[in-house]
Amino acid sequence: MAYIEPAPIKDKENPFESMMSRFQIASQALGLDNEVYNVLKTPVKQVLVSLPITMDDGSIQVFEGYRVIHSNILGPSKGGVRYDMGVNLDEVKALAAWMTWKCAVVDIPYGGAKGGIRCNPRQMSAGEMERLTRAYTIAMLEIFGPDRDIPAPDMGTGPREMAWMMDEFSRTQGMTVNSVVTGKPLVLGGSLGRTEATGRGVMVSALAAMEKLKINPYQSTCAIQGFGNVGSFAALLLEERGVKVVCISDISGAYFNENGIDIKAAIEYRNENKGTLEGFEGAENIDPDELFHLEVDVLVPAAKEDVITVKNVDKIKAKLIVEGANGPTSAKADAIINEKGILVAPDILANAGGVTVSYFEWVQNRLGYKWTGERVNRRSDRIMKSAFERVYNASIEYKVPMRIAAYIVAIDKVAKTYKYRGGF
Ligand code: GLU
């Protein structure tokens, strides 16, 4: 286990710097003292491991695995594990810090962490994925634990990988420890409602924001970038509440239908088409960049970081942006969004539904009990709604945009807790 040097950073803006610039602005607005600022700006632990894996053809390939714990002030650290070719230290660091702020915004007793493996899950067999996931779990044995650090799914991972992590960890303990991981399959102690939880939280945030803007959902339109777990459930649930979803997109392209896309049909199509919308006929194919410029009420970026940047922000016509992804808006684009008067339900608020139901899963595992889906949804909706109101009120009190208000709410909570706990 080694402490790492920064890995190559992707093009565009660096997500860690994007996170830091908002953190700085919010800390100033809050009047955070320097000492606490310095504690919160640096991650607690950064781990890099090399994972040599035997591939199906008999060759050995070495993968890089990361886990960054940004903070454990509020409780055990929590955050997903991402499998993607773009994984690098700065990205994982930013995502870990966002988990700290996210858990604090929705007021659940967790710190923040994130993990990742640089790999291409689309090109790996189930056997290769299993060996990689088990090797990663063993390499992180001293890090993971139900009271230490609790992984969950993120891009490129899902219930299948969580089951392997839970099983591998449990083998080393000589007993079943299902609370070490969340986002598990239902039969292994997963929670009802977890799969759709992030998309559901996006829907709740969108409706709360529409209420403030006096937009009637039944007369509104929406474009959603990304049709994975978050985007597709957000689309389905928004459609159910009357919103006309006119554009969706994924790696295969963007699909537009001014009369509204039949989201159920799109999901069925994707599920039967190796996970992509390629060839979907319920809409016309448009340039994916166009999705951001459409004349819609609501824009939901639900894929990756840095998709709304100074390059395209000028042309955005939506009145409301609801961030299903983590870090989809670059820090430099914030100023223009604010100038244009667009309301933003920021990532650390809008996509916190996933970690909220992860928390419920962990609680149920520790109770040895199973809640109904109805109870899960009711409680997570309540948490999302009250977090939205908290952030909205802070934005009025501090006269700042919603994004900075969300950081203010989060940093204030973590800083107060830190002061009570004390340092060395
Ligand atoms: N990966 C998800 C996120 O970014 C979920 C994390 C979790 O449930 O711990 O919020």
CSV table of C-alpha atoms and ligand atoms in Angstrom, one decimal:
chain,number,residue,atom,x,y,z
A,1,MET,CA,0.0,0.0,0.0
A,2,ALA,CA,1.6,3.3,-1.1
A,3,TYR,CA,0.9,6.9,-0.8
A,4,ILE,CA,0.6,8.4,-4.2
A,5,GLU,CA,1.9,11.0,-6.5
A,6,PRO,CA,-0.7,12.8,-8.6
A,7,ALA,CA,-1.6,10.7,-11.7
A,8,PRO,CA,-2.1,12.3,-15.2
A,9,ILE,CA,-5.0,14.7,-15.2
A,10,LYS,CA,-7.6,14.8,-17.9
A,11,ASP,CA,-8.1,17.7,-20.2
A,12,LYS,CA,-10.6,20.5,-19.4
A,13,GLU,CA,-10.8,21.8,-15.9
A,14,ASN,CA,-9.4,19.7,-13.1
A,15,PRO,CA,-12.4,18.4,-11.0
A,16,PHE,CA,-10.4,18.8,-7.7
A,17,GLU,CA,-9.7,22.4,-8.5
A,18,SER,CA,-13.4,22.9,-9.4
A,19,MET,CA,-14.4,21.4,-6.0
A,20,MET,CA,-11.7,23.5,-4.2
A,21,SER,CA,-12.8,26.8,-5.7
A,22,ARG,CA,-16.4,26.4,-4.5
A,23,PHE,CA,-15.1,25.2,-1.1
A,24,GLN,CA,-13.0,28.4,-0.9
A,25,ILE,CA,-15.9,30.7,-1.8
A,26,ALA,CA,-18.3,29.0,0.7
A,27,SER,CA,-15.7,29.0,3.5
A,28,GLN,CA,-15.2,32.7,3.1
A,29,ALA,CA,-18.9,33.4,3.1
A,30,LEU,CA,-19.2,31.3,6.2
A,31,GLY,CA,-16.2,33.0,7.9
A,32,LEU,CA,-14.6,29.7,8.5
A,33,ASP,CA,-11.3,30.0,10.4
A,34,ASN,CA,-8.1,29.1,8.8
A,35,GLU,CA,-7.2,26.1,10.9
A,36,VAL,CA,-10.5,24.3,10.1
A,37,TYR,CA,-10.2,25.3,6.5
A,38,ASN,CA,-6.8,23.7,6.3
A,39,VAL,CA,-8.1,20.5,7.9
A,40,LEU,CA,-11.1,20.2,5.6
A,41,LYS,CA,-9.2,21.0,2.4
A,42,THR,CA,-7.0,17.9,2.5
A,43,PRO,CA,-8.0,14.3,2.4
A,44,VAL,CA,-7.4,12.1,5.4
A,45,LYS,CA,-5.9,9.2,3.5
A,46,GLN,CA,-5.0,8.5,-0.2
A,47,VAL,CA,-4.3,4.9,-1.2
A,48,LEU,CA,-3.0,3.6,-4.5
A,49,VAL,CA,-2.7,-0.2,-5.1
A,50,SER,CA,-1.5,-2.2,-8.1
A,51,LEU,CA,-3.7,-5.1,-8.9
A,52,PRO,CA,-2.2,-7.8,-11.2
A,53,ILE,CA,-5.0,-9.8,-12.7
A,54,THR,CA,-5.0,-13.0,-14.8
A,55,MET,CA,-7.0,-12.2,-17.9
A,56,ASP,CA,-9.1,-14.8,-19.7
A,57,ASP,CA,-6.4,-15.3,-22.3
A,58,GLY,CA,-3.9,-16.2,-19.6
A,59,SER,CA,-2.0,-12.9,-19.7
A,60,ILE,CA,-1.5,-10.8,-16.7
A,61,GLN,CA,-2.6,-7.2,-16.7
A,62,VAL,CA,-1.8,-4.7,-13.9
A,63,PHE,CA,-4.6,-2.3,-12.9
A,64,GLU,CA,-4.4,0.8,-10.7
A,65,GLY,CA,-6.9,0.9,-7.8
A,66,TYR,CA,-7.6,4.0,-5.7
A,67,ARG,CA,-9.4,4.8,-2.5
A,68,VAL,CA,-9.3,8.3,-1.1
A,69,ILE,CA,-10.9,9.1,2.3
A,70,HIS,CA,-11.5,12.8,2.4
A,71,SER,CA,-13.0,13.0,5.9
A,72,ASN,CA,-14.3,10.8,8.7
A,73,ILE,CA,-15.3,13.6,11.0
A,74,LEU,CA,-19.1,12.9,10.8
A,75,GLY,CA,-18.7,9.1,10.9
A,76,PRO,CA,-17.3,6.2,8.9
A,77,SER,CA,-16.5,7.4,5.4
A,78,LYS,CA,-18.9,6.5,2.5
A,79,GLY,CA,-18.6,6.6,-1.2
A,80,GLY,CA,-18.8,4.6,-4.4
A,81,VAL,CA,-16.1,2.8,-6.4
A,82,ARG,CA,-15.8,3.8,-10.1
A,83,TYR,CA,-14.6,1.6,-12.9
A,84,ASP,CA,-13.6,3.8,-15.8
A,85,MET,CA,-10.6,4.5,-18.0
A,86,GLY,CA,-10.6,8.1,-16.9
A,87,VAL,CA,-10.0,7.3,-13.2
A,88,ASN,CA,-7.1,9.3,-11.8
A,89,LEU,CA,-6.1,10.6,-8.4
A,90,ASP,CA,-7.4,14.1,-8.8
A,91,GLU,CA,-10.8,12.8,-9.9
A,92,VAL,CA,-11.0,10.4,-7.0
A,93,LYS,CA,-9.9,13.2,-4.6
A,94,ALA,CA,-12.6,15.5,-5.8
A,95,LEU,CA,-15.3,12.8,-5.7
A,96,ALA,CA,-14.3,11.9,-2.2
A,97,ALA,CA,-14.6,15.5,-1.0
A,98,TRP,CA,-18.0,15.8,-2.7
A,99,MET,CA,-19.1,12.7,-0.7
A,100,THR,CA,-18.2,14.5,2.5
A,101,TRP,CA,-20.2,17.6,1.5
A,102,LYS,CA,-23.1,15.4,0.2
A,103,CYS,CA,-23.5,13.4,3.4
A,104,ALA,CA,-23.4,16.6,5.4
A,105,VAL,CA,-26.0,18.4,3.3
A,106,VAL,CA,-28.5,15.5,3.7
A,107,ASP,CA,-27.5,15.2,7.4
A,108,ILE,CA,-26.5,11.5,7.5
A,109,PRO,CA,-23.7,10.4,9.9
A,110,TYR,CA,-21.0,9.7,7.3
A,111,GLY,CA,-17.7,11.1,6.2
A,112,GLY,CA,-16.7,11.1,2.5
A,113,ALA,CA,-14.6,8.7,0.4
A,114,LYS,CA,-14.3,7.5,-3.1
A,115,GLY,CA,-12.6,4.7,-4.9
A,116,GLY,CA,-11.8,3.7,-8.4
A,117,ILE,CA,-10.0,1.3,-10.7
A,118,ARG,CA,-8.7,2.5,-14.1
A,119,CYS,CA,-10.2,-0.1,-16.4
A,120,ASN,CA,-12.7,-0.5,-19.2
A,121,PRO,CA,-15.5,-2.6,-17.7
A,122,ARG,CA,-17.2,-2.8,-21.2
A,123,GLN,CA,-14.3,-4.8,-22.5
A,124,MET,CA,-13.9,-7.2,-19.6
A,125,SER,CA,-15.6,-10.5,-19.1
A,126,ALA,CA,-17.6,-11.3,-15.9
A,127,GLY,CA,-14.7,-13.5,-14.7
A,128,GLU,CA,-12.1,-10.8,-15.2
A,129,MET,CA,-14.3,-8.2,-13.4
A,130,GLU,CA,-14.8,-10.6,-10.5
A,131,ARG,CA,-11.1,-11.3,-10.1
A,132,LEU,CA,-10.4,-7.5,-10.3
A,133,THR,CA,-13.1,-6.7,-7.7
A,134,ARG,CA,-12.0,-9.4,-5.3
A,135,ALA,CA,-8.3,-8.3,-5.6
A,136,TYR,CA,-9.3,-4.7,-5.0
A,137,THR,CA,-11.3,-5.7,-1.9
A,138,ILE,CA,-8.3,-7.6,-0.5
A,139,ALA,CA,-6.0,-4.7,-1.2
A,140,MET,CA,-8.3,-2.4,0.7
A,141,LEU,CA,-8.9,-4.8,3.7
A,142,GLU,CA,-7.4,-2.4,6.2
A,143,ILE,CA,-9.4,0.5,4.8
A,144,PHE,CA,-12.9,-1.0,4.4
A,145,GLY,CA,-15.2,-1.9,7.3
A,146,PRO,CA,-18.8,-1.2,8.4
A,147,ASP,CA,-17.5,1.3,11.0
A,148,ARG,CA,-14.6,2.5,9.0
A,149,ASP,CA,-15.2,3.0,5.3
A,150,ILE,CA,-18.2,1.7,3.3
A,151,PRO,CA,-18.0,1.4,-0.5
A,152,ALA,CA,-21.0,1.5,-2.9
A,153,PRO,CA,-21.6,1.5,-6.6
A,154,ASP,CA,-20.6,4.3,-8.9
A,155,MET,CA,-20.0,4.5,-12.7
A,156,GLY,CA,-19.1,1.1,-14.1
A,157,THR,CA,-20.1,-0.8,-11.0
A,158,GLY,CA,-23.4,-2.1,-9.6
A,159,PRO,CA,-25.0,-4.8,-7.4
A,160,ARG,CA,-22.9,-7.6,-8.9
A,161,GLU,CA,-19.6,-5.9,-8.0
A,162,MET,CA,-21.0,-5.1,-4.5
A,163,ALA,CA,-21.9,-8.7,-3.9
A,164,TRP,CA,-18.3,-9.8,-4.7
A,165,MET,CA,-16.9,-7.1,-2.4
A,166,MET,CA,-19.2,-8.1,0.4
A,167,ASP,CA,-18.4,-11.8,-0.1
A,168,GLU,CA,-14.6,-11.3,-0.3
A,169,PHE,CA,-14.6,-9.1,2.8
A,170,SER,CA,-16.8,-11.5,4.7
A,171,ARG,CA,-14.5,-14.5,3.9
A,172,THR,CA,-11.6,-12.7,5.5
A,173,GLN,CA,-13.6,-12.1,8.7
A,174,GLY,CA,-15.0,-15.7,8.9
A,175,MET,CA,-18.6,-14.4,9.0
A,176,THR,CA,-21.1,-12.5,6.8
A,177,VAL,CA,-20.6,-8.8,7.1
A,178,ASN,CA,-23.2,-7.3,4.8
A,179,SER,CA,-23.0,-3.8,6.2
A,180,VAL,CA,-19.5,-3.3,4.8
A,181,VAL,CA,-20.9,-2.5,1.4
A,182,THR,CA,-24.1,-0.9,0.1
A,183,GLY,CA,-25.9,-1.1,-3.2
A,184,LYS,CA,-25.9,-4.9,-2.9
A,185,PRO,CA,-28.4,-7.2,-4.6
A,186,LEU,CA,-31.7,-7.5,-2.6
A,187,VAL,CA,-31.1,-11.1,-1.6
A,188,LEU,CA,-27.7,-10.2,0.0
A,189,GLY,CA,-29.2,-7.5,2.2
A,190,GLY,CA,-29.6,-4.8,-0.4
A,191,SER,CA,-32.4,-2.2,0.3
A,192,LEU,CA,-35.6,-1.9,-1.7
A,193,GLY,CA,-35.4,1.4,-3.5
A,194,ARG,CA,-31.6,1.6,-3.7
A,195,THR,CA,-31.3,1.1,-7.4
A,196,GLU,CA,-33.6,4.0,-8.3
A,197,ALA,CA,-32.6,6.1,-5.3
A,198,THR,CA,-30.3,8.6,-7.0
A,199,GLY,CA,-32.7,9.2,-9.9
A,200,ARG,CA,-35.6,9.5,-7.4
A,201,GLY,CA,-33.7,12.2,-5.4
A,202,VAL,CA,-33.0,14.0,-8.7
A,203,MET,CA,-36.8,14.0,-9.3
A,204,VAL,CA,-37.6,15.2,-5.8
A,205,SER,CA,-35.0,18.0,-6.1
A,206,ALA,CA,-36.3,19.0,-9.6
A,207,LEU,CA,-39.9,19.2,-8.3
A,208,ALA,CA,-38.9,21.2,-5.3
A,209,ALA,CA,-37.0,23.7,-7.5
A,210,MET,CA,-39.8,23.9,-10.0
A,211,GLU,CA,-42.1,24.8,-7.2
A,212,LYS,CA,-39.8,27.8,-6.3
A,213,LEU,CA,-39.7,28.8,-9.9
A,214,LYS,CA,-43.5,28.4,-10.2
A,215,ILE,CA,-43.1,25.9,-13.1
A,216,ASN,CA,-46.0,23.5,-13.5
A,217,PRO,CA,-44.4,20.0,-14.0
A,218,TYR,CA,-47.4,19.1,-16.3
A,219,GLN,CA,-46.5,22.0,-18.6
A,220,SER,CA,-42.7,21.6,-18.5
A,221,THR,CA,-40.0,20.0,-20.7
A,222,CYS,CA,-36.7,18.4,-19.8
A,223,ALA,CA,-33.5,17.2,-21.4
A,224,ILE,CA,-31.4,14.5,-19.7
A,225,GLN,CA,-27.8,13.8,-20.5
A,226,GLY,CA,-26.7,10.3,-19.6
A,227,PHE,CA,-29.1,7.3,-19.6
A,228,GLY,CA,-27.4,5.1,-17.0
A,229,ASN,CA,-28.7,4.3,-13.6
A,230,VAL,CA,-29.2,8.0,-12.6
A,231,GLY,CA,-30.4,9.5,-15.8
A,232,SER,CA,-32.9,6.7,-16.8
A,233,PHE,CA,-34.6,6.6,-13.4
A,234,ALA,CA,-34.7,10.4,-13.2
A,235,ALA,CA,-36.3,10.4,-16.6
A,236,LEU,CA,-38.8,7.7,-15.7
A,237,LEU,CA,-39.9,9.4,-12.4
A,238,LEU,CA,-40.0,12.9,-13.9
A,239,GLU,CA,-42.2,11.6,-16.7
A,240,GLU,CA,-44.4,9.9,-14.2
A,241,ARG,CA,-44.9,13.3,-12.5
A,242,GLY,CA,-46.0,15.0,-15.8
A,243,VAL,CA,-42.7,16.3,-17.1
A,244,LYS,CA,-42.2,15.9,-20.8
A,245,VAL,CA,-38.8,14.4,-21.4
A,246,VAL,CA,-37.9,15.6,-24.9
A,247,CYS,CA,-34.2,14.6,-25.1
A,248,ILE,CA,-32.1,11.8,-23.7
A,249,SER,CA,-28.5,10.8,-24.5
A,250,ASP,CA,-25.8,8.2,-23.8
A,251,ILE,CA,-22.5,7.3,-25.4
A,252,SER,CA,-24.2,6.3,-28.6
A,253,GLY,CA,-25.7,9.8,-29.2
A,254,ALA,CA,-28.6,12.0,-28.3
A,255,TYR,CA,-32.3,11.3,-29.1
A,256,PHE,CA,-34.9,14.1,-29.4
A,257,ASN,CA,-38.6,14.0,-29.7
A,258,GLU,CA,-40.6,17.2,-29.2
A,259,ASN,CA,-43.7,15.3,-28.2
A,260,GLY,CA,-41.9,13.6,-25.4
A,261,ILE,CA,-39.9,10.3,-25.4
A,262,ASP,CA,-41.6,7.2,-24.1
A,263,ILE,CA,-39.1,6.6,-21.3
A,264,LYS,CA,-40.3,3.1,-20.5
A,265,ALA,CA,-39.8,2.1,-24.1
A,266,ALA,CA,-36.3,3.6,-24.1
A,267,ILE,CA,-35.3,1.8,-20.9
A,268,GLU,CA,-36.6,-1.5,-22.3
A,269,TYR,CA,-34.8,-0.9,-25.6
A,270,ARG,CA,-31.5,-0.1,-23.8
A,271,ASN,CA,-31.8,-3.2,-21.6
A,272,GLU,CA,-32.2,-5.4,-24.6
A,273,ASN,CA,-29.5,-3.6,-26.6
A,274,LYS,CA,-26.3,-4.3,-24.6
A,275,GLY,CA,-27.0,-1.2,-22.4
A,276,THR,CA,-27.0,1.5,-25.1
A,277,LEU,CA,-29.7,3.5,-27.0
A,278,GLU,CA,-27.9,2.9,-30.3
A,279,GLY,CA,-30.6,2.6,-33.0
A,280,PHE,CA,-33.5,3.7,-30.7
A,281,GLU,CA,-36.4,4.7,-32.9
A,282,GLY,CA,-38.7,6.6,-30.6
A,283,ALA,CA,-36.8,9.8,-31.3
A,284,GLU,CA,-34.7,11.5,-33.9
A,285,ASN,CA,-30.9,11.5,-33.6
A,286,ILE,CA,-29.3,14.9,-32.8
A,287,ASP,CA,-25.8,16.1,-32.1
A,288,PRO,CA,-25.1,15.4,-28.4
A,289,ASP,CA,-23.9,19.0,-27.9
A,290,GLU,CA,-27.3,20.2,-29.0
A,291,LEU,CA,-28.9,18.6,-25.9
A,292,PHE,CA,-27.4,21.4,-23.7
A,293,HIS,CA,-28.8,24.2,-26.0
A,294,LEU,CA,-32.4,23.0,-26.2
A,295,GLU,CA,-35.3,25.2,-25.4
A,296,VAL,CA,-36.3,23.2,-22.3
A,297,ASP,CA,-37.3,24.2,-18.7
A,298,VAL,CA,-35.1,21.6,-17.0
A,299,LEU,CA,-31.6,20.3,-17.9
A,300,VAL,CA,-30.4,17.3,-16.0
A,301,PRO,CA,-26.7,16.4,-16.6
A,302,ALA,CA,-26.6,12.8,-15.3
A,303,ALA,CA,-23.3,11.4,-16.6
A,304,LYS,CA,-19.8,12.7,-15.8
A,305,GLU,CA,-17.9,15.7,-14.6
A,306,ASP,CA,-17.2,18.9,-16.6
A,307,VAL,CA,-19.9,18.7,-19.3
A,308,ILE,CA,-21.2,22.2,-18.7
A,309,THR,CA,-18.2,24.4,-19.3
A,310,VAL,CA,-17.4,27.9,-20.5
A,311,LYS,CA,-17.6,26.4,-24.0
A,312,ASN,CA,-21.3,25.6,-23.9
A,313,VAL,CA,-22.8,27.5,-21.0
A,314,ASP,CA,-23.6,30.6,-23.0
A,315,LYS,CA,-26.1,28.7,-25.1
A,316,ILE,CA,-28.0,27.0,-22.3
A,317,LYS,CA,-31.7,28.0,-22.4
A,318,ALA,CA,-33.0,26.0,-19.5
A,319,LYS,CA,-34.4,27.8,-16.4
A,320,LEU,CA,-33.3,25.1,-14.1
A,321,ILE,CA,-30.3,22.7,-13.9
A,322,VAL,CA,-30.6,19.6,-11.7
A,323,GLU,CA,-27.2,17.9,-11.3
A,324,GLY,CA,-27.6,14.1,-11.3
A,325,ALA,CA,-23.9,13.6,-12.0
A,326,ASN,CA,-21.1,14.6,-9.6
A,327,GLY,CA,-19.4,17.8,-10.7
A,328,PRO,CA,-21.0,18.2,-14.2
A,329,THR,CA,-20.5,21.9,-14.1
A,330,SER,CA,-17.0,23.4,-14.2
A,331,ALA,CA,-16.3,26.1,-11.6
A,332,LYS,CA,-15.6,28.6,-14.4
A,333,ALA,CA,-19.1,28.1,-15.8
A,334,ASP,CA,-20.7,28.9,-12.5
A,335,ALA,CA,-20.4,32.6,-12.9
A,336,ILE,CA,-22.1,32.6,-16.3
A,337,ILE,CA,-24.9,30.4,-15.0
A,338,ASN,CA,-25.5,32.8,-12.1
A,339,GLU,CA,-25.4,35.8,-14.5
A,340,LYS,CA,-28.1,34.2,-16.6
A,341,GLY,CA,-30.3,33.7,-13.6
A,342,ILE,CA,-30.5,29.9,-14.0
A,343,LEU,CA,-31.4,28.1,-10.8
A,344,VAL,CA,-29.1,25.1,-10.0
A,345,ALA,CA,-29.9,22.2,-7.7
A,346,PRO,CA,-26.2,21.3,-7.3
A,347,ASP,CA,-24.8,17.8,-7.3
A,348,ILE,CA,-24.1,17.5,-3.6
A,349,LEU,CA,-27.8,18.1,-3.0
A,350,ALA,CA,-29.6,16.8,-6.1
A,351,ASN,CA,-27.8,13.4,-6.3
A,352,ALA,CA,-27.7,12.7,-2.6
A,353,GLY,CA,-30.6,10.3,-2.8
A,354,GLY,CA,-28.3,7.4,-3.6
A,355,VAL,CA,-26.1,7.8,-0.5
A,356,THR,CA,-29.2,8.4,1.6
A,357,VAL,CA,-30.7,5.1,0.7
A,358,SER,CA,-27.2,3.5,1.1
A,359,TYR,CA,-27.4,4.8,4.6
A,360,PHE,CA,-30.8,3.1,5.0
A,361,GLU,CA,-29.4,-0.1,3.7
A,362,TRP,CA,-26.5,0.0,6.2
A,363,VAL,CA,-29.0,0.8,9.0
A,364,GLN,CA,-31.2,-2.2,8.0
A,365,ASN,CA,-28.2,-4.5,7.8
A,366,ARG,CA,-27.2,-3.5,11.3
A,367,LEU,CA,-30.7,-4.0,12.6
A,368,GLY,CA,-31.0,-7.3,10.8
A,369,TYR,CA,-34.3,-6.1,9.5
A,370,LYS,CA,-35.9,-5.2,6.1
A,371,TRP,CA,-37.9,-2.1,5.5
A,372,THR,CA,-40.7,-1.9,2.9
A,373,GLY,CA,-40.0,0.0,-0.3
A,374,GLU,CA,-42.7,2.4,0.7
A,375,ARG,CA,-40.9,3.2,3.9
A,376,VAL,CA,-37.6,3.7,2.1
A,377,ASN,CA,-39.1,6.1,-0.4
A,378,ARG,CA,-41.1,8.1,2.1
A,379,ARG,CA,-38.0,8.6,4.3
A,380,SER,CA,-35.6,9.4,1.5
A,381,ASP,CA,-38.1,11.9,-0.1
A,382,ARG,CA,-38.5,13.6,3.3
A,383,ILE,CA,-34.7,13.9,3.7
A,384,MET,CA,-34.2,15.2,0.1
A,385,LYS,CA,-37.0,17.7,0.5
A,386,SER,CA,-35.8,19.1,3.8
A,387,ALA,CA,-32.2,19.2,2.5
A,388,PHE,CA,-33.5,21.2,-0.5
A,389,GLU,CA,-35.3,23.7,1.9
A,390,ARG,CA,-32.2,24.0,4.1
A,391,VAL,CA,-30.0,24.9,1.1
A,392,TYR,CA,-32.6,27.2,-0.4
A,393,ASN,CA,-32.9,29.1,2.9
A,394,ALA,CA,-29.2,29.3,3.2
A,395,SER,CA,-29.0,30.8,-0.3
A,396,ILE,CA,-31.4,33.5,0.8
A,397,GLU,CA,-29.7,34.1,4.2
A,398,TYR,CA,-26.2,34.3,2.7
A,399,LYS,CA,-27.3,35.9,-0.6
A,400,VAL,CA,-25.4,33.3,-2.6
A,401,PRO,CA,-26.4,30.8,-5.4
A,402,MET,CA,-27.7,27.4,-4.4
A,403,ARG,CA,-24.4,25.7,-5.1
A,404,ILE,CA,-22.5,27.8,-2.6
A,405,ALA,CA,-25.3,27.6,-0.2
A,406,ALA,CA,-25.1,23.8,-0.3
A,407,TYR,CA,-21.4,24.0,0.5
A,408,ILE,CA,-22.1,26.5,3.3
A,409,VAL,CA,-24.6,24.1,4.9
A,410,ALA,CA,-22.2,21.2,4.5
A,411,ILE,CA,-19.0,22.9,5.6
A,412,ASP,CA,-20.8,24.5,8.6
A,413,LYS,CA,-21.9,21.1,9.8
A,414,VAL,CA,-18.5,19.4,9.4
A,415,ALA,CA,-16.6,22.3,10.9
A,416,LYS,CA,-18.9,22.4,14.0
A,417,THR,CA,-18.5,18.7,14.5
A,418,TYR,CA,-14.7,18.9,14.1
A,419,LYS,CA,-14.6,21.6,16.8
A,420,TYR,CA,-16.5,19.4,19.2
A,421,ARG,CA,-14.4,16.4,18.5
A,422,GLY,CA,-11.1,18.4,18.7
A,423,GLY,CA,-7.7,17.6,17.1
A,424,PHE,CA,-4.3,16.7,18.3
B,1,GLU,N1,-21.7,6.7,-5.9
B,1,GLU,C1,-22.8,7.3,-5.4
B,1,GLU,C2,-22.6,8.8,-5.2
B,1,GLU,O1,-21.8,9.4,-5.8
B,1,GLU,C3,-23.3,6.6,-4.1
B,1,GLU,C4,-22.4,6.6,-3.0
B,1,GLU,C5,-22.9,5.7,-1.8
B,1,GLU,O2,-24.0,5.3,-1.9
B,1,GLU,O3,-22.1,5.5,-0.9
B,1,GLU,O4,-23.3,9.4,-4.5
